Each structure stands twice: as structure tokens, then as C-alpha cells.
PDB file of C-alpha atoms in Angstrom:
ATOM      1  CA  MET S   8     -11.085 -19.949  33.495  1.00  0.00           C
ATOM      2  CA  ILE S   9     -10.527 -16.988  35.822  1.00  0.00           C
ATOM      3  CA  ILE S  10      -9.448 -17.611  39.418  1.00  0.00           C
ATOM      4  CA  ILE S  11      -9.068 -14.989  42.145  1.00  0.00           C
ATOM      5  CA  LEU S  12      -5.846 -15.387  44.109  1.00  0.00           C
ATOM      6  CA  LYS S  13      -5.331 -12.654  46.700  1.00  0.00           C
ATOM      7  CA  GLN S  14      -1.733 -13.795  47.298  1.00  0.00           C
ATOM      8  CA  LEU S  15      -0.742 -12.136  44.005  1.00  0.00           C
ATOM      9  CA  LYS S  16      -0.809  -8.868  45.916  1.00  0.00           C
ATOM     10  CA  LEU S  17       2.297 -10.029  47.812  1.00  0.00           C
ATOM     11  CA  LEU S  18       4.096 -10.344  44.470  1.00  0.00           C
ATOM     12  CA  ASN S  19       2.739  -7.002  43.222  1.00  0.00           C
ATOM     13  CA  ILE S  20       1.003  -8.782  40.320  1.00  0.00           C
ATOM     14  CA  ASP S  21      -2.457  -7.901  38.986  1.00  0.00           C
ATOM     15  CA  GLY S  22      -2.794 -11.040  36.903  1.00  0.00           C
ATOM     16  CA  ILE S  23      -0.889 -14.014  35.565  1.00  0.00           C
ATOM     17  CA  THR S  24      -1.767 -16.701  33.059  1.00  0.00           C
ATOM     18  CA  LEU S  25      -0.871 -20.305  33.809  1.00  0.00           C
ATOM     19  CA  TYR S  26      -2.630 -22.316  31.141  1.00  0.00           C
ATOM     20  CA  PRO S  27      -5.574 -22.886  31.297  1.00  0.00           C
ATOM     21  CA  PHE S  28      -6.096 -20.452  34.167  1.00  0.00           C
ATOM     22  CA  VAL S  29      -6.027 -16.675  34.426  1.00  0.00           C
ATOM     23  CA  LEU S  30      -5.213 -15.768  38.013  1.00  0.00           C
ATOM     24  CA  LEU S  31      -6.278 -12.305  39.190  1.00  0.00           C
ATOM     25  CA  ARG S  32      -5.507 -10.494  42.427  1.00  0.00           C
ATOM     26  CA  GLU S  33      -9.025  -9.066  42.926  1.00  0.00           C
ATOM     27  CA  ARG S  34     -12.483 -10.116  41.740  1.00  0.00           C
ATOM     28  CA  GLU S  35     -13.098  -6.595  40.379  1.00  0.00           C
ATOM     29  CA  MET S  36     -10.185  -7.077  37.975  1.00  0.00           C
ATOM     30  CA  SER S  37     -12.259  -9.612  36.059  1.00  0.00           C
ATOM     31  CA  HIS S  38     -14.177  -6.609  34.663  1.00  0.00           C
ATOM     32  CA  ASP S  39     -11.011  -4.903  33.383  1.00  0.00           C
ATOM     33  CA  LYS S  40     -11.278  -5.616  29.654  1.00  0.00           C
ATOM     34  CA  GLN S  41      -7.718  -4.535  28.920  1.00  0.00           C
ATOM     35  CA  LEU S  42      -6.220  -6.769  31.627  1.00  0.00           C
ATOM     36  CA  ILE S  43      -8.345  -9.748  30.598  1.00  0.00           C
ATOM     37  CA  ASN S  44      -7.440  -9.260  26.930  1.00  0.00           C
ATOM     38  CA  HIS S  45      -3.750  -9.075  27.899  1.00  0.00           C
ATOM     39  CA  GLU S  46      -4.017 -12.387  29.745  1.00  0.00           C
ATOM     40  CA  TYR S  47      -6.027 -14.001  26.919  1.00  0.00           C
ATOM     41  CA  ILE S  48      -3.247 -13.043  24.500  1.00  0.00           C
ATOM     42  CA  HIS S  49      -0.893 -15.001  26.770  1.00  0.00           C
ATOM     43  CA  LEU S  50      -3.301 -17.964  26.698  1.00  0.00           C
ATOM     44  CA  ARG S  51      -3.112 -17.971  22.885  1.00  0.00           C
ATOM     45  CA  GLN S  52       0.678 -17.713  22.959  1.00  0.00           C
ATOM     46  CA  GLN S  53       0.885 -20.616  25.386  1.00  0.00           C
ATOM     47  CA  LEU S  54      -1.400 -22.786  23.262  1.00  0.00           C
ATOM     48  CA  GLU S  55       0.452 -22.208  20.017  1.00  0.00           C
ATOM     49  CA  LEU S  56       3.784 -23.027  21.674  1.00  0.00           C
ATOM     50  CA  LEU S  57       2.303 -26.130  23.323  1.00  0.00           C
ATOM     51  CA  ILE S  58       2.463 -24.656  26.835  1.00  0.00           C
ATOM     52  CA  ILE S  59       5.758 -25.993  28.283  1.00  0.00           C
ATOM     53  CA  PRO S  60       7.960 -24.555  25.488  1.00  0.00           C
ATOM     54  CA  PHE S  61       6.238 -21.202  26.076  1.00  0.00           C
ATOM     55  CA  TYR S  62       7.323 -21.177  29.726  1.00  0.00           C
ATOM     56  CA  LEU S  63      10.866 -22.249  28.870  1.00  0.00           C
ATOM     57  CA  TRP S  64      11.160 -19.553  26.177  1.00  0.00           C
ATOM     58  CA  TYR S  65       9.644 -16.938  28.506  1.00  0.00           C
ATOM     59  CA  ILE S  66      12.007 -17.733  31.383  1.00  0.00           C
ATOM     60  CA  LEU S  67      15.131 -18.017  29.220  1.00  0.00           C
ATOM     61  CA  GLU S  68      14.378 -14.751  27.460  1.00  0.00           C
ATOM     62  CA  TYR S  69      13.761 -13.007  30.786  1.00  0.00           C
ATOM     63  CA  LEU S  70      17.049 -14.326  32.209  1.00  0.00           C
ATOM     64  CA  ALA S  71      18.978 -13.209  29.133  1.00  0.00           C
ATOM     65  CA  LEU S  72      17.401  -9.748  29.254  1.00  0.00           C
ATOM     66  CA  ARG S  73      17.952  -9.533  33.007  1.00  0.00           C
ATOM     67  CA  LEU S  74      21.715  -9.727  32.442  1.00  0.00           C
ATOM     68  CA  LYS S  75      21.441  -6.358  30.713  1.00  0.00           C
ATOM     69  CA  TYR S  76      18.390  -4.640  32.234  1.00  0.00           C
ATOM     70  CA  SER S  77      16.542  -4.116  35.486  1.00  0.00           C
ATOM     71  CA  HIS S  78      13.706  -6.510  36.363  1.00  0.00           C
ATOM     72  CA  ARG S  79      10.986  -4.186  35.029  1.00  0.00           C
ATOM     73  CA  THR S  80      12.769  -3.418  31.758  1.00  0.00           C
ATOM     74  CA  ALA S  81      13.666  -7.076  31.196  1.00  0.00           C
ATOM     75  CA  TYR S  82      10.062  -8.150  31.867  1.00  0.00           C
ATOM     76  CA  ARG S  83       8.601  -5.500  29.545  1.00  0.00           C
ATOM     77  CA  ASN S  84      11.010  -6.557  26.769  1.00  0.00           C
ATOM     78  CA  ILE S  85      10.065 -10.235  26.746  1.00  0.00           C
ATOM     79  CA  VAL S  86       8.577 -10.693  23.297  1.00  0.00           C
ATOM     80  CA  PHE S  87       5.368 -12.233  24.687  1.00  0.00           C
ATOM     81  CA  GLU S  88       4.850  -9.208  26.932  1.00  0.00           C
ATOM     82  CA  LYS S  89       5.611  -6.819  24.071  1.00  0.00           C
ATOM     83  CA  GLU S  90       2.799  -8.344  22.038  1.00  0.00           C
ATOM     84  CA  ALA S  91       0.366  -8.480  24.949  1.00  0.00           C
ATOM     85  CA  TYR S  92       1.033  -4.900  26.089  1.00  0.00           C
ATOM     86  CA  SER S  93       0.951  -3.575  22.525  1.00  0.00           C
ATOM     87  CA  MET S  94      -2.342  -5.237  21.666  1.00  0.00           C
ATOM     88  CA  ASP S  95      -4.273  -5.464  24.941  1.00  0.00           C
ATOM     89  CA  THR S  96      -6.422  -2.395  24.183  1.00  0.00           C
ATOM     90  CA  ASN S  97      -7.575  -3.957  20.895  1.00  0.00           C
ATOM     91  CA  GLN S  98     -10.521  -6.134  21.916  1.00  0.00           C
ATOM     92  CA  GLU S  99     -10.734  -7.669  18.418  1.00  0.00           C
ATOM     93  CA  TYR S 100      -7.049  -8.554  18.218  1.00  0.00           C
ATOM     94  CA  LEU S 101      -7.406 -12.253  18.990  1.00  0.00           C
ATOM     95  CA  GLU S 102     -10.003 -12.660  16.241  1.00  0.00           C
ATOM     96  CA  SER S 103      -7.519 -11.611  13.548  1.00  0.00           C
ATOM     97  CA  ARG S 104      -4.211 -12.554  15.180  1.00  0.00           C
ATOM     98  CA  SER S 105      -2.039 -14.836  13.074  1.00  0.00           C
ATOM     99  CA  ILE S 106      -0.157 -17.770  14.525  1.00  0.00           C
ATOM    100  CA  TRP S 107       3.190 -16.852  16.120  1.00  0.00           C
ATOM    101  CA  ALA S 108       2.314 -13.163  15.779  1.00  0.00           C
ATOM    102  CA  PHE S 109       4.589 -12.414  18.738  1.00  0.00           C
ATOM    103  CA  VAL S 110       7.678 -12.906  16.527  1.00  0.00           C
ATOM    104  CA  LYS S 111       7.136  -9.562  14.797  1.00  0.00           C
ATOM    105  CA  PHE S 112       7.508  -7.836  18.177  1.00  0.00           C
ATOM    106  CA  TYR S 113      11.206  -8.701  18.420  1.00  0.00           C
ATOM    107  CA  ASN S 114      11.964  -5.588  16.397  1.00  0.00           C
ATOM    108  CA  ALA S 115       9.798  -3.438  18.684  1.00  0.00           C
ATOM    109  CA  ARG S 116      11.970  -3.560  21.803  1.00  0.00           C
ATOM    110  CA  THR S 117      11.834  -0.715  24.265  1.00  0.00           C
ATOM    111  CA  LYS S 118      14.286   0.111  27.020  1.00  0.00           C
TER     112      LYS S 118
END
């Protein structure tokens, strides 16, 4: 379910996924296939990790990366973001994605 939340602009965020919702900053963003696919990849990740463990993993990984990198670099190197950013242009990705596919993106870190 997509929800428009203008307050995301204050956080400089286009979209965020908080299962089962995809929150977008602007209504027009709901037509951005790449952004929506990115957020749907996060929905799948959250489901397969049973939601709460996903958030714990995400936050702990960000905090660990933040000790070494800037906010942006740490965020982009979270394994869940690596998968979503790498695959968000592939509109068929979720149809063929295997369970826990994000794990293979640990070796694809960028700085």
C-alpha cells in the first residue's frame, strides 16, 4: 500500500518502506517505476526476514558502517540497499528473485 507523506521532504527522503506501507514524498513519485521497484524489493526483504529482524539488521549494519564511513556511504553500503539499488531498474527482478538474495551483495560493496 502506497501512502503519500509530505513530511519526508524534511528528511530529504523520496520514499521509505515500513512494512506493509511504502511511504512516498509526492504523489507523482508513485509513477516512478524504478523507485517503486526499489521499495518493493525492500518489502520482500522485510517479509523474508520476518519484519522486525530486518529492521534490527538494517540499523545495526548502518551503525557499524557509520563508524567507518559518512552517512551517505554507510547507507549505500547496507546490504539491503545494495540489492535494491542494483536491481531497481529490473522490473522483472522480483519474479525471479531467490530467497535471501541480498546476501550475495555483501561482496559488492562500494565506497
